[in-house]
Tab-separated table of C-alpha atoms in Angstrom:
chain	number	residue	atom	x	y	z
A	1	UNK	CA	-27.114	-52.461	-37.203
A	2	UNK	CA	-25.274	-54.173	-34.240
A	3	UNK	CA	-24.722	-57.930	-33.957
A	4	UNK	CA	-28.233	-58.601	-31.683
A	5	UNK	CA	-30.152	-57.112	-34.122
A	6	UNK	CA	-28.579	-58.864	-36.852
A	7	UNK	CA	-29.728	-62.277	-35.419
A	8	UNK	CA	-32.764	-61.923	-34.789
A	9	UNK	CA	-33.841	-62.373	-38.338
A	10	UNK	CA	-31.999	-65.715	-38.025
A	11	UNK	CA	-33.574	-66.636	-34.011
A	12	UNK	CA	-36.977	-66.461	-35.732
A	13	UNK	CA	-36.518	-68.616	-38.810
A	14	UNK	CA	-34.654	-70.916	-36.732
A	15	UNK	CA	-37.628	-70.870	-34.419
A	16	UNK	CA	-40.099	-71.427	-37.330
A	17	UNK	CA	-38.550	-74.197	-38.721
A	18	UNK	CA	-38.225	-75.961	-34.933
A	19	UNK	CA	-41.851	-75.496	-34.273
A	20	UNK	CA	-43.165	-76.882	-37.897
A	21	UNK	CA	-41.933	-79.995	-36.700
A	22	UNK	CA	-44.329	-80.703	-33.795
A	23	UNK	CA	-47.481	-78.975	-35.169
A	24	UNK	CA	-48.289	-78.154	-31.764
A	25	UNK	CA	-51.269	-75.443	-30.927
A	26	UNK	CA	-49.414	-74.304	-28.459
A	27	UNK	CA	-46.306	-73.660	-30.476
A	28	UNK	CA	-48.142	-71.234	-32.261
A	29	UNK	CA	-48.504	-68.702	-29.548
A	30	UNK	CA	-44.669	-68.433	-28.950
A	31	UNK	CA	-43.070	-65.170	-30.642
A	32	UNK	CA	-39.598	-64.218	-30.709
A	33	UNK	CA	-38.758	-60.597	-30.060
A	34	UNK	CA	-36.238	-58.139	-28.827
A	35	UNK	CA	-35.647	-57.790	-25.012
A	36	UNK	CA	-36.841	-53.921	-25.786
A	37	UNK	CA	-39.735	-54.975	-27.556
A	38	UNK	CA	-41.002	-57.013	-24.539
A	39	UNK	CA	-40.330	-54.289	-22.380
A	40	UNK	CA	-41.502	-51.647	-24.470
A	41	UNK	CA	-44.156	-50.047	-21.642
A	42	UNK	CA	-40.693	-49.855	-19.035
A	43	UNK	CA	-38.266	-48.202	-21.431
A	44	UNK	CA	-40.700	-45.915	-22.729
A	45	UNK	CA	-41.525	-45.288	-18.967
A	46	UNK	CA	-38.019	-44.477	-18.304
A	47	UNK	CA	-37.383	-42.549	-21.698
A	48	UNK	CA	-39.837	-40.072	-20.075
A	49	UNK	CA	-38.160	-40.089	-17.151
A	50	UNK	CA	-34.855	-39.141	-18.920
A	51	UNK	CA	-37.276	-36.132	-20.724
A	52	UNK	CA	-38.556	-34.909	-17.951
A	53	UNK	CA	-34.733	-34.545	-16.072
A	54	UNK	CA	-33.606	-32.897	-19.161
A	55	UNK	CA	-36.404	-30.455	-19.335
A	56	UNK	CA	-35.646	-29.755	-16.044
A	57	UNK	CA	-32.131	-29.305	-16.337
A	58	UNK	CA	-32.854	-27.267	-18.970
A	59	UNK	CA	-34.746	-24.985	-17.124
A	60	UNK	CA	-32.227	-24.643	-14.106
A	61	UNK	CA	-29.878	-23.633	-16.838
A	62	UNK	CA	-31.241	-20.857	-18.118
A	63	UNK	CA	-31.433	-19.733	-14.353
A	64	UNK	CA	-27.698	-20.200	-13.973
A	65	UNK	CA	-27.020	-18.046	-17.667
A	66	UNK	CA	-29.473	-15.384	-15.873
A	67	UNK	CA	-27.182	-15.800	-12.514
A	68	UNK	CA	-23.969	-15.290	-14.182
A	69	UNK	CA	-25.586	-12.082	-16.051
A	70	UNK	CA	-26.405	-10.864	-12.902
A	71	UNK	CA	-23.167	-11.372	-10.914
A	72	UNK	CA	-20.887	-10.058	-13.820
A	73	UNK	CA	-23.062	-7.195	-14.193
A	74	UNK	CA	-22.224	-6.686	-10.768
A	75	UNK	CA	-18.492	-6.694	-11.327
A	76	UNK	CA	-17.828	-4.448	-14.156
A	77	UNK	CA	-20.245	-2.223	-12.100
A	78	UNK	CA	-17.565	-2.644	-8.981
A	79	UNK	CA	-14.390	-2.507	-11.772
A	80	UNK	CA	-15.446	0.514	-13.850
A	81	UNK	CA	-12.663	2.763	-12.746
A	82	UNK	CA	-10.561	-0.474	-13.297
A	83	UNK	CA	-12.069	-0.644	-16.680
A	84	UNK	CA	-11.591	3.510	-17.323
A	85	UNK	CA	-7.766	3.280	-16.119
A	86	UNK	CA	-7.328	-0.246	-18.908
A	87	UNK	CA	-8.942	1.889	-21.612
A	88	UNK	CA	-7.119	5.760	-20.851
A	89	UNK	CA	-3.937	3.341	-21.216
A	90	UNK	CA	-5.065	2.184	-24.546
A	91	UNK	CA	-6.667	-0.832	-24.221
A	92	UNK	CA	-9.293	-0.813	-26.794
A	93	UNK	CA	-13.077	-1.976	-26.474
A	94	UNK	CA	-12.646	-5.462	-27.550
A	95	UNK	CA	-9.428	-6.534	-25.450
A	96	UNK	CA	-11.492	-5.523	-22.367
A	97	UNK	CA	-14.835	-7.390	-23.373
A	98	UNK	CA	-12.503	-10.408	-23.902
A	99	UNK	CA	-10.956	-9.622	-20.655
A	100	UNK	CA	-14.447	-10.655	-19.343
A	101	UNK	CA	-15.308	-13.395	-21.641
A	102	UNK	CA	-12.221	-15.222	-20.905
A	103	UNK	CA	-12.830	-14.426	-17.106
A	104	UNK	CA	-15.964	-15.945	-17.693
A	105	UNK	CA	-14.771	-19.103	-19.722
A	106	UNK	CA	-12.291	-19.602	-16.793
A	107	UNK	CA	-14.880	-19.518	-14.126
A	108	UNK	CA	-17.229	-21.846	-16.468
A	109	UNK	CA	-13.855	-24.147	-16.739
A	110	UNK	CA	-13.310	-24.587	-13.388
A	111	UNK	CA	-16.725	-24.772	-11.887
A	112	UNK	CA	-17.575	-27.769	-14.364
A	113	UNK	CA	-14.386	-29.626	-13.868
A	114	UNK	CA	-14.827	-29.290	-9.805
A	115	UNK	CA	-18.424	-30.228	-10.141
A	116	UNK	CA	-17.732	-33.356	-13.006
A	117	UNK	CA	-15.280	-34.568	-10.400
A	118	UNK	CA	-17.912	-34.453	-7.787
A	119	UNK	CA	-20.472	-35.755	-9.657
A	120	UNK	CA	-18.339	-38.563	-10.891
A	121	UNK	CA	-17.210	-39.720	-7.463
A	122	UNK	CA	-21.086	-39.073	-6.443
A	123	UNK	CA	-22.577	-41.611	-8.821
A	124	UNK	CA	-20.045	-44.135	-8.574
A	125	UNK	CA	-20.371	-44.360	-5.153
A	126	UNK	CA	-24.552	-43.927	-5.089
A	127	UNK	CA	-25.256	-47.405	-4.101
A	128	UNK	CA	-23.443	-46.865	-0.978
A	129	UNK	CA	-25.168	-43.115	-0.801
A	130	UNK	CA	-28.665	-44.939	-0.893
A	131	UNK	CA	-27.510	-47.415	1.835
A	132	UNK	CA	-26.428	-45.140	3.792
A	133	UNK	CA	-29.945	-42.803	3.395
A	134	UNK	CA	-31.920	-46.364	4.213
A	135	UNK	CA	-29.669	-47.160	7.312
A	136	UNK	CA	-30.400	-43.613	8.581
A	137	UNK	CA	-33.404	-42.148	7.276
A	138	UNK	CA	-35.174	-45.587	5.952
A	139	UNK	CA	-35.431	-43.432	2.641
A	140	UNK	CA	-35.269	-45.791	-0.606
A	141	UNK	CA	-34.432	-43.791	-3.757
A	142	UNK	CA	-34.401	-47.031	-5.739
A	143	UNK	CA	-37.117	-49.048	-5.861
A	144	UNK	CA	-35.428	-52.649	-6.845
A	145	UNK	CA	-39.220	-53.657	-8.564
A	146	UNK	CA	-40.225	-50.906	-10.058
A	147	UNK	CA	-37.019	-51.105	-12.392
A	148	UNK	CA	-36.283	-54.354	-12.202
A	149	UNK	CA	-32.498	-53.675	-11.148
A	150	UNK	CA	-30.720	-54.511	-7.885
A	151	UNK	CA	-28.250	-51.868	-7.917
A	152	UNK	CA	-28.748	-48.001	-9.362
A	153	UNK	CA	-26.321	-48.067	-12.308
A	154	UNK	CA	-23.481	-46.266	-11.863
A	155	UNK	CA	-21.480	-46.239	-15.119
A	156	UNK	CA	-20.220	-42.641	-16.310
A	157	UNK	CA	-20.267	-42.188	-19.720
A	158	UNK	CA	-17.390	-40.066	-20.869
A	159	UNK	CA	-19.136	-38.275	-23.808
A	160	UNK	CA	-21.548	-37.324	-21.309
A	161	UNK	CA	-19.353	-35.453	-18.728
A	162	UNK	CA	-17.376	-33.988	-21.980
A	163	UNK	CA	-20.694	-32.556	-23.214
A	164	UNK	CA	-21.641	-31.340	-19.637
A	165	UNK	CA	-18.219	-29.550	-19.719
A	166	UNK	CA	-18.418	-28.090	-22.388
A	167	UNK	CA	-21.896	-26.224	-22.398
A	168	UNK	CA	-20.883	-24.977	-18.693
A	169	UNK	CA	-18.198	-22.986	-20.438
A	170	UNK	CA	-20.613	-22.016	-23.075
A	171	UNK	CA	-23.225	-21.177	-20.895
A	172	UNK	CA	-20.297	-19.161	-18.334
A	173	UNK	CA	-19.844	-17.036	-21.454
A	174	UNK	CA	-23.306	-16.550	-23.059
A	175	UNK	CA	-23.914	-15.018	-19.319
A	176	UNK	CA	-20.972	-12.829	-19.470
A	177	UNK	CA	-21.946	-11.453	-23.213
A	178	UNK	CA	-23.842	-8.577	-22.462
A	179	UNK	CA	-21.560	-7.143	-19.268
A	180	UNK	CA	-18.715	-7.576	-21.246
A	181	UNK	CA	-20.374	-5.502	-24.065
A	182	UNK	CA	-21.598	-2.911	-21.497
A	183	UNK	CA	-17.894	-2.586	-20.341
A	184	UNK	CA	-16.215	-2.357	-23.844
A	185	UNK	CA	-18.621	0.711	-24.477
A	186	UNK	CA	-17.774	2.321	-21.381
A	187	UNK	CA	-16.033	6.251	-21.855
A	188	UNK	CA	-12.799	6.511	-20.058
A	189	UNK	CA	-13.745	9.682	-18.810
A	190	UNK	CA	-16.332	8.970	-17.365
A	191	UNK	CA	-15.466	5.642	-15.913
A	192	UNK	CA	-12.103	7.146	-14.175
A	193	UNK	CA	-15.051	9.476	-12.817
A	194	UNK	CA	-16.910	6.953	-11.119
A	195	UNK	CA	-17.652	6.346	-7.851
């Protein structure tokens, strides 16, 4: 339990104790709480907000995994006299599928790195990105009092972008799985044969 929550125990007794000493009516309507506990219809509010984006992202995702399928079908289709030539030469089925997983991995790497760079020069700067959208457009993404904020935070949380990272890769190569397989159990013969 961090230190706010620690004290409020103490904020309320010390409250008690002040307000005993007037025996005022109106004393007795005064409640200490937590600034979350006030404001428990906004956070929830935003909580579902924060849902809802991860739901979505979720679902854009999956698209992407499906993408990547699709495009590395497409090159061990393009590479399978590549892929007979590696195998007639003795490489064997699972030094070629990690040929493609790592290919993958690699592409994953990169792409999130690029894109947490972008992303992390986007939101530090999106104050200036909305000003810019009002001076030209007269398009407010942030309503100042509907959150209560004057400024759309812009604070990047490490973990975050780590996380983000990381499942890019993941995803990269969960796309890549099943080409990869199809190319490991590819015949020489036959793929020196293609077309």
């Amino acid at each position: 339990v961090d230190l706010y929550h620690q004290a409020l125990p103490a904020i309320k007794f010390a409250w008690i104790n002040y307000a005993m000493q007037f025996n005022d009516p109106l004393l007795d309507d005064v409640t200490v709480g937590t600034w979350e506990e006030y404001n428990a219809s906004f956070i929830s509010a935003v909580e579902n907000e924060k849902r809802l984006m991860i739901m979505l992202f979720g679902i854009v995702s999956i698209v992407v995994v499906f993408l990547i399928l699709a495009i590395f079908y497409m090159i061990v289709v393009e590479k399978t006299r590549e892929i007979g030539i590696l195998k007639s030469i003795g490489a064997s089925s699972g030094q070629i599928a990690a040929v493609f997983l790592i290919y993958a991995g690699l592409i994953g790497f990169v792409g999130s790195i690029n894109g947490s760079v972008l992303g992390y020069y986007f939101v530090r700067n999106i104050n200036g990105v909305q000003n810019w959208l009002i001076s030209v457009f007269g398009w407010r993404v942030w309503n100042r009092e509907v959150y209560a904020f004057d400024t759309i935070p812009n604070h990047v949380k490490s973990s975050d972008a780590v996380i983000i990272i990381i499942a890019a890769i993941v995803a990269s190569i969960i796309g890549a799985i099943i080409p990869a397989i199809r190319a490991a159990k590819m015949n020489p013969v036959e793929a020196l044969r293609y077309e």
